[in-house]
Amino acid sequence: MSDKSVQKKKYILETARGVFAEKGYKSVTMKDIVDACDISRGGLYLYFSSTREIFLEVLKMEQEEADDVFEKSIAKEAGPADILALFLKEQKRELVSKKPGLNKASYEFFMDEQNYGKDNFLKKQFDSAVVVIQKLIEAGVENGEFYCEDARRAASNIMYVLEGLKIASLTRGITEAAVDREIMYVMRGLVAEE
Amino acid sequence: MSDKSVQKKKYILETARGVFAEKGYKSVTMKDIVDACDISRGGLYLYFSSTREIFLEVLKMEQEEADDVFEKSIAKEAGPADILALFLKEQKRELVSKKPGLNKASYEFFMDEQNYGKDNFLKKQFDSAVVVIQKLIEAGVENGEFYCEDARRAASNIMYVLEGLKIASLTRGITEAAVDREIMYVMRGLVAEE
Amino acid sequence: MSDKSVQKKKYILETARGVFAEKGYKSVTMKDIVDACDISRGGLYLYFSSTREIFLEVLKMEQEEADDVFEKSIAKEAGPADILALFLKEQKRELVSKKPGLNKASYEFFMDEQNYGKDNFLKKQFDSAVVVIQKLIEAGVENGEFYCEDARRAASNIMYVLEGLKIASLTRGITEAAVDREIMYVMRGLVAEE
Amino acid sequence: MSDKSVQKKKYILETARGVFAEKGYKSVTMKDIVDACDISRGGLYLYFSSTREIFLEVLKMEQEEADDVFEKSIAKEAGPADILALFLKEQKRELVSKKPGLNKASYEFFMDEQNYGKDNFLKKQFDSAVVVIQKLIEAGVENGEFYCEDARRAASNIMYVLEGLKIASLTRGITEAAVDREIMYVMRGLVAEE
DNA sequence: CATGAATGAGAGTTCATTCAT
DNA sequence: GATGAATGAACTCTCATTCAT
């Protein structure tokens, strides 16, 4: 594949990402993407042959970018409590934002796919977040910032609450205050039990 | 509306409920429902004019039945801890069950609708569950079964974890053991702090 | 299926027959038939879901009509030689006619299908024609009109020659005189060896 | 046209021949040939501008090769009866073979073309075969191997039977035994009437 | 009320053909 | 010469929705 092709493919994926972010997964048609990209019907088929294929590649792209972000976050030297706080703040920002990102589309997609394997994007995201949080908590316990008996459990609890907030946000809206309250509640378990 | 009409409408809604449970919301066509009900295309339009309208009424029906169930649960005189345990057991059963009920369809529906008002079925379900759990916890605190400083927060935390488990179950599958672990974790907060 | 439906189906098949006769099989699209029948795109799909399905039913129709014709031919009491002559004359008429009937479409269809079973229309037509001709020859031998040692062989030889003439006619044209010569040649074998 | 060009053109035609042999004429697209030749879309158009043009040149190529073969056959000095037997054997081999050569494609092509002129490939093949067979028969009559009153008629009869067998083979399949029986029958006319 | 035939808009997909590089 | 990306026309098929009976 030529250099130009690669560029165009990337352009399509980025444009398509916007379409999925706006319309979710199931409502998006090849025509929607063709229109958004301002290319011809046949042109799109040169690169992708279904919305499913496009969405999968959008997710792959997303994954790679997410990995980059992770590394940057960790690169900045800061205490584990600070990093966790930063992570939660970022999550909150996304929850409250009007631009829903790919959450809606991803949920629609994976509810349809019934793909419960290791290549499930949501599973991967979730599991790796749990691991990172667990490590942060353990580090926090070590330096006395946190108190926690089972870091693994605490980490997954945090993630499930976030997941609950996410779907709540998408299906019925959620106020910033409510998000704050829930986050504060789960954090209290870590810091308050002195 | 004649008595026969009411019966037929109810029949359609019950049949449609099964269709939504199986296929979700967005994939369901009027044709699907016509086929499932074994009525004529025109016939269906006499009662409902879109899948959206049907789904809304299915939800209303669901709501009414859910209320019934609630009342029964509470009617049985038992300790608050027992009732809460029963509630969580029921939630777990649904999470693990292969038949996903209307969860998938509801999520699809409300992600599309962007209806964040008080008539949002999911919001109502969630909020009333929070209230009930809160009351159970308060009762438990009173009779010494539970320890909890902020019953309201604890209740909503439980519900968000359950919501997180629910969407996780739908999008990536979840094991019974994982559900147990999460439920145990949230309950530990209530009982373990002697 | 209602009476009206049956009528419409028959109407479509008859119209489609004309389309196949004119354009062959492979070039015919659903749109061609829709246009010819002056119905809507979706309307056609109520009755048939592919050109293949339509063509198969056209052939079935053709078969039934052909059976009728056969019976009539035999009903007329005449000597076997006369009946055979009539049959050959009819074949010749079709060979020379500008309107090629379904021959072209049938050949295209069955070259594609690779259906060599007993439900192959061309096979059925051929085999039953061979049987009829064989009986005519045997009857002719009995009453002295024909001389023939192996009626079966003679009959199939006649049919293969006719088949050769048919495909020749469709692919390169054939003159009436040429047809006459060939028919005369095969008949000479039956009558000349006194 | 450069030498290289000629080579490439020949390469394309030979590859295309295989495609036509496999898929017939009408189903073959420019893309099929591009893929089979492993050249670029634009590249093919430098040499040919349609499948029709390609097929015509494939036939021309075929014709030239066929002429070569004929000459070789006749070059071998043998009795006319032997040569004819050899010819029929070769025909039978092709009829029974799973690889149908260009027969299917040719029939499709000429049924569509309605080209009844002298440049019709099938006509040329047929007519020249008739001439050759006629000469063989005449030679056979001369040396006493055959008995025949009208060699011309006998020759064209043989060819029509072969044509009938060919289309029968393509559209409904034919057993080797059936081919043998038919060939034997037409030959009996030449040798049996001592 | 109830039926189901009919319509037409719109999504998916494939291909011949062109054209800048 | 050669490439292959790009276009747009054409075809298949499905549905929501209407309407005569």
PDB file of N, CA and C in Angstrom, chain A residues 60-101:
ATOM      1  N   LYS A  60      -8.913   0.084  17.144  1.00  0.00           N
ATOM      2  CA  LYS A  60      -7.494  -0.233  17.215  1.00  0.00           C
ATOM      3  C   LYS A  60      -6.672   1.055  17.329  1.00  0.00           C
ATOM      4  N   MET A  61      -7.031   2.020  16.502  1.00  0.00           N
ATOM      5  CA  MET A  61      -6.379   3.337  16.534  1.00  0.00           C
ATOM      6  C   MET A  61      -6.515   3.942  17.935  1.00  0.00           C
ATOM      7  N   GLU A  62      -7.721   3.893  18.424  1.00  0.00           N
ATOM      8  CA  GLU A  62      -8.017   4.447  19.744  1.00  0.00           C
ATOM      9  C   GLU A  62      -7.130   3.795  20.803  1.00  0.00           C
ATOM     10  N   GLN A  63      -7.026   2.495  20.706  1.00  0.00           N
ATOM     11  CA  GLN A  63      -6.219   1.731  21.654  1.00  0.00           C
ATOM     12  C   GLN A  63      -4.779   2.225  21.655  1.00  0.00           C
ATOM     13  N   GLU A  64      -4.236   2.352  20.443  1.00  0.00           N
ATOM     14  CA  GLU A  64      -2.843   2.790  20.340  1.00  0.00           C
ATOM     15  C   GLU A  64      -2.637   4.167  20.960  1.00  0.00           C
ATOM     16  N   GLU A  65      -3.570   5.054  20.655  1.00  0.00           N
ATOM     17  CA  GLU A  65      -3.459   6.391  21.233  1.00  0.00           C
ATOM     18  C   GLU A  65      -3.580   6.349  22.748  1.00  0.00           C
ATOM     19  N   ALA A  66      -4.485   5.525  23.229  1.00  0.00           N
ATOM     20  CA  ALA A  66      -4.668   5.403  24.675  1.00  0.00           C
ATOM     21  C   ALA A  66      -3.381   4.932  25.331  1.00  0.00           C
ATOM     22  N   ASP A  67      -2.717   3.965  24.690  1.00  0.00           N
ATOM     23  CA  ASP A  67      -1.460   3.475  25.241  1.00  0.00           C
ATOM     24  C   ASP A  67      -0.446   4.608  25.357  1.00  0.00           C
ATOM     25  N   ASP A  68      -0.381   5.411  24.314  1.00  0.00           N
ATOM     26  CA  ASP A  68       0.525   6.556  24.355  1.00  0.00           C
ATOM     27  C   ASP A  68       0.230   7.428  25.572  1.00  0.00           C
ATOM     28  N   VAL A  69      -1.023   7.768  25.744  1.00  0.00           N
ATOM     29  CA  VAL A  69      -1.427   8.636  26.832  1.00  0.00           C
ATOM     30  C   VAL A  69      -1.002   8.056  28.180  1.00  0.00           C
ATOM     31  N   PHE A  70      -1.257   6.766  28.337  1.00  0.00           N
ATOM     32  CA  PHE A  70      -0.878   6.091  29.575  1.00  0.00           C
ATOM     33  C   PHE A  70       0.590   6.324  29.901  1.00  0.00           C
ATOM     34  N   GLU A  71       1.408   6.041  28.892  1.00  0.00           N
ATOM     35  CA  GLU A  71       2.843   6.169  29.124  1.00  0.00           C
ATOM     36  C   GLU A  71       3.214   7.575  29.562  1.00  0.00           C
ATOM     37  N   LYS A  72       2.622   8.550  28.912  1.00  0.00           N
ATOM     38  CA  LYS A  72       2.910   9.930  29.284  1.00  0.00           C
ATOM     39  C   LYS A  72       2.538  10.199  30.737  1.00  0.00           C
ATOM     40  N   SER A  73       1.339   9.763  31.105  1.00  0.00           N
ATOM     41  CA  SER A  73       0.868   9.998  32.467  1.00  0.00           C
ATOM     42  C   SER A  73       1.847   9.451  33.485  1.00  0.00           C
ATOM     43  N   ILE A  74       2.309   8.258  33.218  1.00  0.00           N
ATOM     44  CA  ILE A  74       3.184   7.618  34.178  1.00  0.00           C
ATOM     45  C   ILE A  74       4.579   8.242  34.152  1.00  0.00           C
ATOM     46  N   ALA A  75       4.946   8.747  32.984  1.00  0.00           N
ATOM     47  CA  ALA A  75       6.267   9.356  32.856  1.00  0.00           C
ATOM     48  C   ALA A  75       6.432  10.524  33.828  1.00  0.00           C
ATOM     49  N   LYS A  76       5.357  11.319  33.917  1.00  0.00           N
ATOM     50  CA  LYS A  76       5.416  12.440  34.857  1.00  0.00           C
ATOM     51  C   LYS A  76       5.584  11.907  36.274  1.00  0.00           C
ATOM     52  N   GLU A  77       6.667  12.278  36.897  1.00  0.00           N
ATOM     53  CA  GLU A  77       6.880  11.752  38.238  1.00  0.00           C
ATOM     54  C   GLU A  77       5.992  12.483  39.232  1.00  0.00           C
ATOM     55  N   ALA A  78       5.182  11.702  39.894  1.00  0.00           N
ATOM     56  CA  ALA A  78       4.261  12.281  40.870  1.00  0.00           C
ATOM     57  C   ALA A  78       3.870  11.164  41.826  1.00  0.00           C
ATOM     58  N   GLY A  79       3.324  11.490  42.926  1.00  0.00           N
ATOM     59  CA  GLY A  79       2.908  10.488  43.889  1.00  0.00           C
ATOM     60  C   GLY A  79       1.736   9.705  43.361  1.00  0.00           C
ATOM     61  N   PRO A  80       1.566   8.451  43.813  1.00  0.00           N
ATOM     62  CA  PRO A  80       0.462   7.614  43.335  1.00  0.00           C
ATOM     63  C   PRO A  80      -0.904   8.244  43.585  1.00  0.00           C
ATOM     64  N   ALA A  81      -1.099   8.884  44.700  1.00  0.00           N
ATOM     65  CA  ALA A  81      -2.395   9.503  44.982  1.00  0.00           C
ATOM     66  C   ALA A  81      -2.686  10.590  43.961  1.00  0.00           C
ATOM     67  N   ASP A  82      -1.660  11.340  43.602  1.00  0.00           N
ATOM     68  CA  ASP A  82      -1.846  12.397  42.609  1.00  0.00           C
ATOM     69  C   ASP A  82      -2.222  11.805  41.255  1.00  0.00           C
ATOM     70  N   ILE A  83      -1.486  10.752  40.893  1.00  0.00           N
ATOM     71  CA  ILE A  83      -1.778  10.139  39.594  1.00  0.00           C
ATOM     72  C   ILE A  83      -3.199   9.591  39.580  1.00  0.00           C
ATOM     73  N   LEU A  84      -3.608   8.911  40.614  1.00  0.00           N
ATOM     74  CA  LEU A  84      -4.960   8.372  40.680  1.00  0.00           C
ATOM     75  C   LEU A  84      -5.990   9.503  40.602  1.00  0.00           C
ATOM     76  N   ALA A  85      -5.715  10.572  41.340  1.00  0.00           N
ATOM     77  CA  ALA A  85      -6.632  11.714  41.308  1.00  0.00           C
ATOM     78  C   ALA A  85      -6.750  12.262  39.896  1.00  0.00           C
ATOM     79  N   LEU A  86      -5.588  12.334  39.227  1.00  0.00           N
ATOM     80  CA  LEU A  86      -5.574  12.830  37.853  1.00  0.00           C
ATOM     81  C   LEU A  86      -6.404  11.930  36.948  1.00  0.00           C
ATOM     82  N   PHE A  87      -6.210  10.643  37.123  1.00  0.00           N
ATOM     83  CA  PHE A  87      -6.956   9.667  36.321  1.00  0.00           C
ATOM     84  C   PHE A  87      -8.456   9.827  36.516  1.00  0.00           C
ATOM     85  N   LEU A  88      -8.848   9.958  37.771  1.00  0.00           N
ATOM     86  CA  LEU A  88     -10.277  10.091  38.055  1.00  0.00           C
ATOM     87  C   LEU A  88     -10.829  11.409  37.506  1.00  0.00           C
ATOM     88  N   LYS A  89     -10.001  12.432  37.562  1.00  0.00           N
ATOM     89  CA  LYS A  89     -10.432  13.727  37.037  1.00  0.00           C
ATOM     90  C   LYS A  89     -10.674  13.628  35.531  1.00  0.00           C
ATOM     91  N   GLU A  90      -9.749  12.921  34.895  1.00  0.00           N
ATOM     92  CA  GLU A  90      -9.887  12.729  33.455  1.00  0.00           C
ATOM     93  C   GLU A  90     -11.166  11.947  33.142  1.00  0.00           C
ATOM     94  N   GLN A  91     -11.412  10.911  33.917  1.00  0.00           N
ATOM     95  CA  GLN A  91     -12.630  10.121  33.734  1.00  0.00           C
ATOM     96  C   GLN A  91     -13.866  10.992  33.919  1.00  0.00           C
ATOM     97  N   LYS A  92     -13.820  11.808  34.937  1.00  0.00           N
ATOM     98  CA  LYS A  92     -14.958  12.688  35.205  1.00  0.00           C
ATOM     99  C   LYS A  92     -15.186  13.639  34.036  1.00  0.00           C
ATOM    100  N   ARG A  93     -14.086  14.195  33.546  1.00  0.00           N
ATOM    101  CA  ARG A  93     -14.196  15.117  32.414  1.00  0.00           C
ATOM    102  C   ARG A  93     -14.938  14.443  31.265  1.00  0.00           C
ATOM    103  N   GLU A  94     -14.563  13.220  30.969  1.00  0.00           N
ATOM    104  CA  GLU A  94     -15.196  12.506  29.867  1.00  0.00           C
ATOM    105  C   GLU A  94     -16.660  12.212  30.158  1.00  0.00           C
ATOM    106  N   LEU A  95     -16.928  11.874  31.409  1.00  0.00           N
ATOM    107  CA  LEU A  95     -18.307  11.558  31.782  1.00  0.00           C
ATOM    108  C   LEU A  95     -19.231  12.751  31.603  1.00  0.00           C
ATOM    109  N   VAL A  96     -18.715  13.913  31.929  1.00  0.00           N
ATOM    110  CA  VAL A  96     -19.560  15.105  31.942  1.00  0.00           C
ATOM    111  C   VAL A  96     -19.611  15.782  30.588  1.00  0.00           C
ATOM    112  N   SER A  97     -18.558  15.527  29.797  1.00  0.00           N
ATOM    113  CA  SER A  97     -18.455  16.194  28.499  1.00  0.00           C
ATOM    114  C   SER A  97     -19.679  15.928  27.620  1.00  0.00           C
ATOM    115  N   LYS A  98     -20.000  16.919  26.804  1.00  0.00           N
ATOM    116  CA  LYS A  98     -21.113  16.736  25.873  1.00  0.00           C
ATOM    117  C   LYS A  98     -20.712  15.801  24.737  1.00  0.00           C
ATOM    118  N   LYS A  99     -19.428  15.844  24.386  1.00  0.00           N
ATOM    119  CA  LYS A  99     -18.959  14.952  23.306  1.00  0.00           C
ATOM    120  C   LYS A  99     -18.671  13.591  23.914  1.00  0.00           C
ATOM    121  N   PRO A 100     -19.470  12.628  23.597  1.00  0.00           N
ATOM    122  CA  PRO A 100     -19.399  11.370  24.343  1.00  0.00           C
ATOM    123  C   PRO A 100     -18.264  10.450  23.927  1.00  0.00           C
ATOM    124  N   GLY A 101     -17.435  10.858  23.032  1.00  0.00           N
ATOM    125  CA  GLY A 101     -16.373   9.955  22.609  1.00  0.00           C
ATOM    126  C   GLY A 101     -16.967   8.695  22.002  1.00  0.00           C
TER     127      GLY A 101
END
